[in-house]
Coordinates of C-alpha atoms in Angstrom, one line a residue:
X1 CA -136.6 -3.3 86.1
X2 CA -134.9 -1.2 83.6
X3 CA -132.7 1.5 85.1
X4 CA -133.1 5.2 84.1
X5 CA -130.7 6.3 81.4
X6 CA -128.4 9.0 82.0
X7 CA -128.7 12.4 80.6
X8 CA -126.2 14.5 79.4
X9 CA -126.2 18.5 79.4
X10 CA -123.7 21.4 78.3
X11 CA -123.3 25.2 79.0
X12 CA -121.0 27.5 78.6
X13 CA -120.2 31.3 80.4
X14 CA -118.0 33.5 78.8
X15 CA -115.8 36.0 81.4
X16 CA -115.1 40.0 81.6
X17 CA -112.2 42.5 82.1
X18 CA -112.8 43.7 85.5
X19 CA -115.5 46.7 85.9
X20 CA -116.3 50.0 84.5
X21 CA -117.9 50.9 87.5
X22 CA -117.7 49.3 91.0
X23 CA -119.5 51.0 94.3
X24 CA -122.6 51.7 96.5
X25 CA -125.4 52.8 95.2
X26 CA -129.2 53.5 95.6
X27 CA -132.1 51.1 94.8
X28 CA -135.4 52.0 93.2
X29 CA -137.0 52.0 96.8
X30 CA -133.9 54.4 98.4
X31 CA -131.9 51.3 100.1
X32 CA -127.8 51.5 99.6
X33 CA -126.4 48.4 98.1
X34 CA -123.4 46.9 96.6
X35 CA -123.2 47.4 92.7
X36 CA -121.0 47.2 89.7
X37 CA -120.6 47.7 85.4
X38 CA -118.4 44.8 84.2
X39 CA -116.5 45.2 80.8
X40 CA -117.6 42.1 78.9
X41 CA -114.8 39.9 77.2
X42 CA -115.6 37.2 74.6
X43 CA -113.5 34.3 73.3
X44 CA -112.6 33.2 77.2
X45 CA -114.7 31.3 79.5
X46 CA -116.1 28.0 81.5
X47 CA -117.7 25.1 79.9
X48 CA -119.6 22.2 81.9
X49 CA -121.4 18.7 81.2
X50 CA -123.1 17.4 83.4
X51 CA -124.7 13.7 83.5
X52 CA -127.2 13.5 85.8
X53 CA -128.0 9.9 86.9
X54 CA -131.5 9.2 87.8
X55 CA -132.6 6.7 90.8
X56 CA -129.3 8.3 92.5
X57 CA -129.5 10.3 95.7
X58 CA -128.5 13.9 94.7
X59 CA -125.7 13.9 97.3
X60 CA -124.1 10.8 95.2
X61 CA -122.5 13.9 92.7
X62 CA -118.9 13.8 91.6
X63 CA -116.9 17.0 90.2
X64 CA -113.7 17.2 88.2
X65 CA -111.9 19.6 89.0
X66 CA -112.5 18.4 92.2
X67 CA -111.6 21.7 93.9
X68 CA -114.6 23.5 92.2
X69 CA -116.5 23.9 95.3
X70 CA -118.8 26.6 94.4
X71 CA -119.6 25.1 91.0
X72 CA -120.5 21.4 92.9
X73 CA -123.1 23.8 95.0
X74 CA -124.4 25.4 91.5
X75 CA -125.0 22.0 90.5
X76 CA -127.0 21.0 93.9
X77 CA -129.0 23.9 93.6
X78 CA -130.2 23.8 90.1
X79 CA -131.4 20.0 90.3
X80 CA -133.0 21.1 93.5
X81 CA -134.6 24.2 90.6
X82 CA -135.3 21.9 87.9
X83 CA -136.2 18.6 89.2
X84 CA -139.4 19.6 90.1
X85 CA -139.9 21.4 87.0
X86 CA -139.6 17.8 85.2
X87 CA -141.6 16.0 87.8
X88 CA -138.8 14.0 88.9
X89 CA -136.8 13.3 92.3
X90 CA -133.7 15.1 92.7
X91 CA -130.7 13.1 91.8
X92 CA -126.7 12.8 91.2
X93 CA -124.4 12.9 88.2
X94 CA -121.0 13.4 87.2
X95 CA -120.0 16.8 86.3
X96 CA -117.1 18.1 84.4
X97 CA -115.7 22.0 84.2
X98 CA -113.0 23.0 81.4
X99 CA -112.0 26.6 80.4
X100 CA -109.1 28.7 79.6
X101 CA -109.8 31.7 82.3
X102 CA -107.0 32.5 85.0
X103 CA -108.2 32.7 88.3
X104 CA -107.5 35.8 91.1
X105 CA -107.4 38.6 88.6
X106 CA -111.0 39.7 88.5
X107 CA -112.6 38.4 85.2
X108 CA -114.9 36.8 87.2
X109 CA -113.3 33.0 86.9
X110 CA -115.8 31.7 89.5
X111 CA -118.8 32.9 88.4
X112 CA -118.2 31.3 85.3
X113 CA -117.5 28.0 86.3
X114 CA -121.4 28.7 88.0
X115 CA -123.2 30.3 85.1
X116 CA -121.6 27.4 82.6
X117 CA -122.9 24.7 85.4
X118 CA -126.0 25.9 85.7
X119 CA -126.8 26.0 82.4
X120 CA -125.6 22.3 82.0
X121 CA -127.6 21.1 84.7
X122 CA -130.5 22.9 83.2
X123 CA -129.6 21.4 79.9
X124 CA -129.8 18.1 81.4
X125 CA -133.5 18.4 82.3
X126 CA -134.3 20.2 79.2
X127 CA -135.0 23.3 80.6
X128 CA -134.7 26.9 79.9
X129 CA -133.7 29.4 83.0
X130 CA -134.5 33.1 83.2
X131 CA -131.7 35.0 83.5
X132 CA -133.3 35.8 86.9
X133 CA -133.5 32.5 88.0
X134 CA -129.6 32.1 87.1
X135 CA -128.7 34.8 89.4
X136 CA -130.5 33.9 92.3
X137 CA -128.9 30.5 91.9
X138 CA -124.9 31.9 91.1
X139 CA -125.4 34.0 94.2
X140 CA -126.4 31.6 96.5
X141 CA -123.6 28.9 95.5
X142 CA -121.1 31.5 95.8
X143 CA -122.5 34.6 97.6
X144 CA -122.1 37.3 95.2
X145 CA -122.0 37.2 91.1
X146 CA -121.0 38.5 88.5
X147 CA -124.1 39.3 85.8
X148 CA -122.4 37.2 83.1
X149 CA -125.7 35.7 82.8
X150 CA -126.8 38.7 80.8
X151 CA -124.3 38.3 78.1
X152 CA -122.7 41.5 77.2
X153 CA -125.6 44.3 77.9
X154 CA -124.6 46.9 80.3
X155 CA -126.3 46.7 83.9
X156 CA -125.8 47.9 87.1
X157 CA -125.9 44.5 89.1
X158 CA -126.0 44.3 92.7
X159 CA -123.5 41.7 93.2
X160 CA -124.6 40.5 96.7
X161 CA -128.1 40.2 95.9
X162 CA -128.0 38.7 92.3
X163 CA -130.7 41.6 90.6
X164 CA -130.2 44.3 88.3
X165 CA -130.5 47.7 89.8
X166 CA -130.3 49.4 86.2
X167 CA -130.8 48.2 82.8
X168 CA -128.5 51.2 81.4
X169 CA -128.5 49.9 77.7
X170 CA -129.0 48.0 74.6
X171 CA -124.7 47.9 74.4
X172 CA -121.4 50.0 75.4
X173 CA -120.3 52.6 73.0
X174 CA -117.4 51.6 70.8
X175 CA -113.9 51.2 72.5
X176 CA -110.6 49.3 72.2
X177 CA -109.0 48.1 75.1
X178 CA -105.9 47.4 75.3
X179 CA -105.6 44.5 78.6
X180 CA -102.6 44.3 81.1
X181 CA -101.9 42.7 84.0
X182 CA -100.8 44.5 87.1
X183 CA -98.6 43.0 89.6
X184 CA -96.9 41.2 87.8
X185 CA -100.3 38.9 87.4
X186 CA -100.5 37.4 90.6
X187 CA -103.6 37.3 92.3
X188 CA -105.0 39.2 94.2
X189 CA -106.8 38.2 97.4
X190 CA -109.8 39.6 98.0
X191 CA -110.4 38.5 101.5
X192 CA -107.3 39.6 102.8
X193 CA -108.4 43.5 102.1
X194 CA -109.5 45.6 104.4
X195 CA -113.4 46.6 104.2
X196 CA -114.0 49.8 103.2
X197 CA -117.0 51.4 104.9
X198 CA -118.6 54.3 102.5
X199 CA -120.7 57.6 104.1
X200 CA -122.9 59.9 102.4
X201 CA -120.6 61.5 100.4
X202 CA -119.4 58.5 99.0
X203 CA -122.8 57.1 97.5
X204 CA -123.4 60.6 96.5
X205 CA -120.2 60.5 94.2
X206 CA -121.0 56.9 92.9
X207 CA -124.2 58.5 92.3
X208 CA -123.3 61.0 89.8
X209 CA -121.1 58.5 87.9
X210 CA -123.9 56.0 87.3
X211 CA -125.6 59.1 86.1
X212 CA -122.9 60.0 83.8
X213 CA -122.5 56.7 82.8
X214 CA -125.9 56.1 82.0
X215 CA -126.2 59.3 79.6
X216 CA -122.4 57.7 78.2
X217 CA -124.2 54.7 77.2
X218 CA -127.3 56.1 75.9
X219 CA -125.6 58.7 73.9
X220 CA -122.8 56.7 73.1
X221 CA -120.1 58.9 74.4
X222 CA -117.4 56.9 74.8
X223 CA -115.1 59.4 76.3
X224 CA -117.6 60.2 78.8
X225 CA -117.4 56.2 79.6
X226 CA -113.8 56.7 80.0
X227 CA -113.8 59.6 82.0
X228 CA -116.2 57.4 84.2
X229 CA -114.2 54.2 84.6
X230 CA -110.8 56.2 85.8
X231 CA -112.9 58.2 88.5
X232 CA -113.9 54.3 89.6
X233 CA -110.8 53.1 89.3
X234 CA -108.9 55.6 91.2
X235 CA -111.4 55.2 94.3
X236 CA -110.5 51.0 93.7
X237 CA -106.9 52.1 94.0
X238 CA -108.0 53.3 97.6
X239 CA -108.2 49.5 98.8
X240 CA -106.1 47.6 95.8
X241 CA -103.2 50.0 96.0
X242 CA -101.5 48.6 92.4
X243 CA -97.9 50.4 92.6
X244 CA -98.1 50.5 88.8
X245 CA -101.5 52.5 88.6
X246 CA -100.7 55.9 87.8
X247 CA -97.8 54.7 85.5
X248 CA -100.7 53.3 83.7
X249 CA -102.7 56.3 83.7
X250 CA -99.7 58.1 82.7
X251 CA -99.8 56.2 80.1
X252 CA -102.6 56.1 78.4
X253 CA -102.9 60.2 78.9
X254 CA -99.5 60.3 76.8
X255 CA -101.4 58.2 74.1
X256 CA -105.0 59.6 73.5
X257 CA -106.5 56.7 75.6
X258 CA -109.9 57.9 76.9
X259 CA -109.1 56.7 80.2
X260 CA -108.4 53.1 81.9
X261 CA -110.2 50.6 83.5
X262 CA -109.3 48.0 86.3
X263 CA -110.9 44.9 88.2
X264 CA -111.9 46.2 91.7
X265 CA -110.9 42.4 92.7
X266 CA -108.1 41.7 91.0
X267 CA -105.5 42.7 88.9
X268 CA -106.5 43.0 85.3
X269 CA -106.8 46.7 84.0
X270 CA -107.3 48.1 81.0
X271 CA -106.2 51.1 78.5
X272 CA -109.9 52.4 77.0
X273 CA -109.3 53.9 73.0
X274 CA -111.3 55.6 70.7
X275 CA -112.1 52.7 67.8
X276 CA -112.8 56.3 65.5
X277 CA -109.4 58.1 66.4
X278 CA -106.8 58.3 63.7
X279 CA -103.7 56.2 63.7
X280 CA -105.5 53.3 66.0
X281 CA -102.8 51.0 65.1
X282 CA -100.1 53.0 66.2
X283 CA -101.6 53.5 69.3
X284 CA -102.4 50.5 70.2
X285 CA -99.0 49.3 69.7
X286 CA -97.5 52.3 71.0
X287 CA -99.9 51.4 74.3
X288 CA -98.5 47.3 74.2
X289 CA -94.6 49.0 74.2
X290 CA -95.4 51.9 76.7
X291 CA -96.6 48.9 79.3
X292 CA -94.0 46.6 78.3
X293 CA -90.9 49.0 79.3
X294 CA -92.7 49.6 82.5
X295 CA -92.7 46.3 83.5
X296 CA -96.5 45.9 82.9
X297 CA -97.5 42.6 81.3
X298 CA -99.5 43.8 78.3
X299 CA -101.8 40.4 77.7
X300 CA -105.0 40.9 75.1
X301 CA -106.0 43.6 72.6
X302 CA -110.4 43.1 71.9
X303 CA -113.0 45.7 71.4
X304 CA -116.6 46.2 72.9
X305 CA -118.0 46.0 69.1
X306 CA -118.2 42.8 66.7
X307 CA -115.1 42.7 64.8
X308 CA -115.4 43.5 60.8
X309 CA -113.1 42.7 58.1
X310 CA -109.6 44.1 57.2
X311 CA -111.3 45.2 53.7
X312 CA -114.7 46.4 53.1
X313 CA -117.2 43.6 51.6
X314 CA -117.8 43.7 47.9
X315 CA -121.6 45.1 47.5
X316 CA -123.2 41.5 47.0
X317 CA -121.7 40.6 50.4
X318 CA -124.4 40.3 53.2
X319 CA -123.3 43.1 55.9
X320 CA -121.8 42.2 59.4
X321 CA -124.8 42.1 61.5
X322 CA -125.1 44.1 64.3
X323 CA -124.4 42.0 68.0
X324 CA -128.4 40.9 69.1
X325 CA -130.0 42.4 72.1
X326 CA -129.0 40.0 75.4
X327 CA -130.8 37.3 76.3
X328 CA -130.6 34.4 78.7
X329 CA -129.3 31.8 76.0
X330 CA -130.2 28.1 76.5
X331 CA -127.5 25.4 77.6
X332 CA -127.3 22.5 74.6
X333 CA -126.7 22.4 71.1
X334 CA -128.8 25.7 70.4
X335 CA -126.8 27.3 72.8
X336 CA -123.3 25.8 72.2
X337 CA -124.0 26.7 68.9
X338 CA -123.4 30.5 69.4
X339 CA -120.1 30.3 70.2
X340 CA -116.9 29.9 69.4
X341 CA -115.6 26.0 67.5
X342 CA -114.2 24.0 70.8
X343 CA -111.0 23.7 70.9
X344 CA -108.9 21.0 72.7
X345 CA -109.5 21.4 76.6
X346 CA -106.5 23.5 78.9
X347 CA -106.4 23.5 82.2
X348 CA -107.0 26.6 84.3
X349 CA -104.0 28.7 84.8
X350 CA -103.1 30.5 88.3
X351 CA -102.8 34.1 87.1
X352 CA -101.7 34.6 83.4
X353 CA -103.7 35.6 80.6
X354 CA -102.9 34.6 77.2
X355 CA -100.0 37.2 75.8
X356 CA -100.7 39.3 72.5

């Protein structure tokens, strides 16, 4: 008898800068829950292969890094999704995770590792997951998630329960960020905080800045954004205490930034600037000095709009097209396709992200 061949699949998640918006808020049917706005961030993330091996028992599955606990669950779970799907017994494989994110300062490092393994394991089987179907399976291998499933399109995710609470756009205005690290960079852990309990008030308040935020997004305000993520960040600042916060805010009032940004479980943060503001390039590297003389590790400089060209295309040049609307992209060639040329594999770094 001839055994089965192996089969080979690839996926990869890309990361984000922390949140715009972290809190409690209401459902469609009245119920409080967890929720959050990430700031997406291209150019890092998590890459897996997976071979699965038929004829093996599914527990028979090996990972490297070997530590990548939540990922090996991921992988369990979506043969468990897509076996069926083929017709086929559940079985093992070998899987493999590379990637360039730090871990423990918010960009959502583990829910990469998922999201890129569950779209290899899918791969595997030839099969295409709804974005839905992703969630459900990133929350239960690591009990909440990020919604990097979506891509970049702005949603109010409940975390804990993997479902969007509010689609609130097509795409974020136009901004600049300018990244740092607070803390020096070292992570922050989560599970050593103290649980905040929230009352009325509270969900009344996050209330009012998903409205604002939603009428930011749809009008393209991106002051208004701003003016939302520092009113989130300074209620993070509550449990995360950063010593350097309001030097950064200080900051980035002297400059014209439109406000900041941080992650509500870790230390990244962010200076938010108007892309349309005169003198952009002085400000941004009047924003890199600023942190660096306060002892704030200034790390990456990327915008929440494609990038265009230092000169304007001649007129028989094909215009930048605009980013498409999000959408659960396939794992394999199609989807590998989409992104950035692989580069030689590094492995994951502690804290650190890559300096300007």
């Amino acid at each position: 008898m001839i055994a089965p061949t192996a089969r080979r699949g690839a996926g990869h998640a890309s990361c984000h800068h922390g949140e715009i918006l972290q809190g409690v808020f209401l459902d469609a049917t009245g119920r409080r829950c967890a929720g959050l706005v990430t700031l997406p961030m291209t150019g890092m993330g998590s890459r897996a292969e997976f071979t699965r091996r038929p004829g093996t028992p599914p527990e028979q599955l090996t990972v490297l890094p070997g530590d990548r606990t939540k990922a090996a669950r991921a992988a369990a779970l979506t043969v468990e999704e897509c076996a069926p799907l083929r017709r086929e017994p559940p079985c093992g494989g070998e899987l493999r995770i590379t990637g360039d994110l730090p871990v423990g300062l918010g960009m959502g490092s583990s829910t990469s590792d998922v999201i890129a393994v569950v779209r290899a394991v899918a791969d595997s089987y030839g099969v295409r997951l709804a974005p839905g179907t992703v969630a459900r399976l990133a929350v239960r291998a690591e009990l909440a998630s990020d919604p990097l499933m979506l891509d970049a399109r702005p949603v109010l995710f409940a975390q804990r329960e993997g479902r969007v609470l509010e689609a609130l756009g097509p795409c974020l205005p136009p901004l600049v960020v300018v990244g740092c690290a607070l803390g020096g960079g070292a992570p922050v852990d989560t599970l050593a905080l103290p649980v905040r309990t929230y009352d009325e008030s509270d969900v009344r308040a996050f209330e009012r800045l998903r409205t604002l935020l939603r009428r930011a997004v749809a009008t393209g305000d991106a002051a208004l954004l701003g003016q939302v993520a520092s009113a989130s960040a300074r209620r993070g600042q509550q449990l995360l205490r950063h010593p350097e916060f309001d030097t950064l805010v200080g900051i980035g009032r002297r400059l014209g930034a439109l406000g900041v940004q941080i992650a509500h479980s870790g230390a990244v943060a962010g200076l938010l600037l108007d892309p349309a503001a005169p003198g952009l390039r002085h400000r941004v590297r009047g924003c890199v000095r600023a942190l660096e003389s306060n002892g704030i590790a200034a790390t990456r400089v990327f915008t929440t709009f494609p990038p265009v060209p230092a000169f304007p295309p001649a007129p028989t040049v094909q215009p930048v097209q605009p980013v498409p609307t999000t959408k659960e992209f396939p794992s394999g060639p199609a989807h590998r396709g989409g992104h950035r040329p692989a580069r030689p594999d590094t492995p994951r770094r502690p804290a650190r992200l890559p300096a300007l």
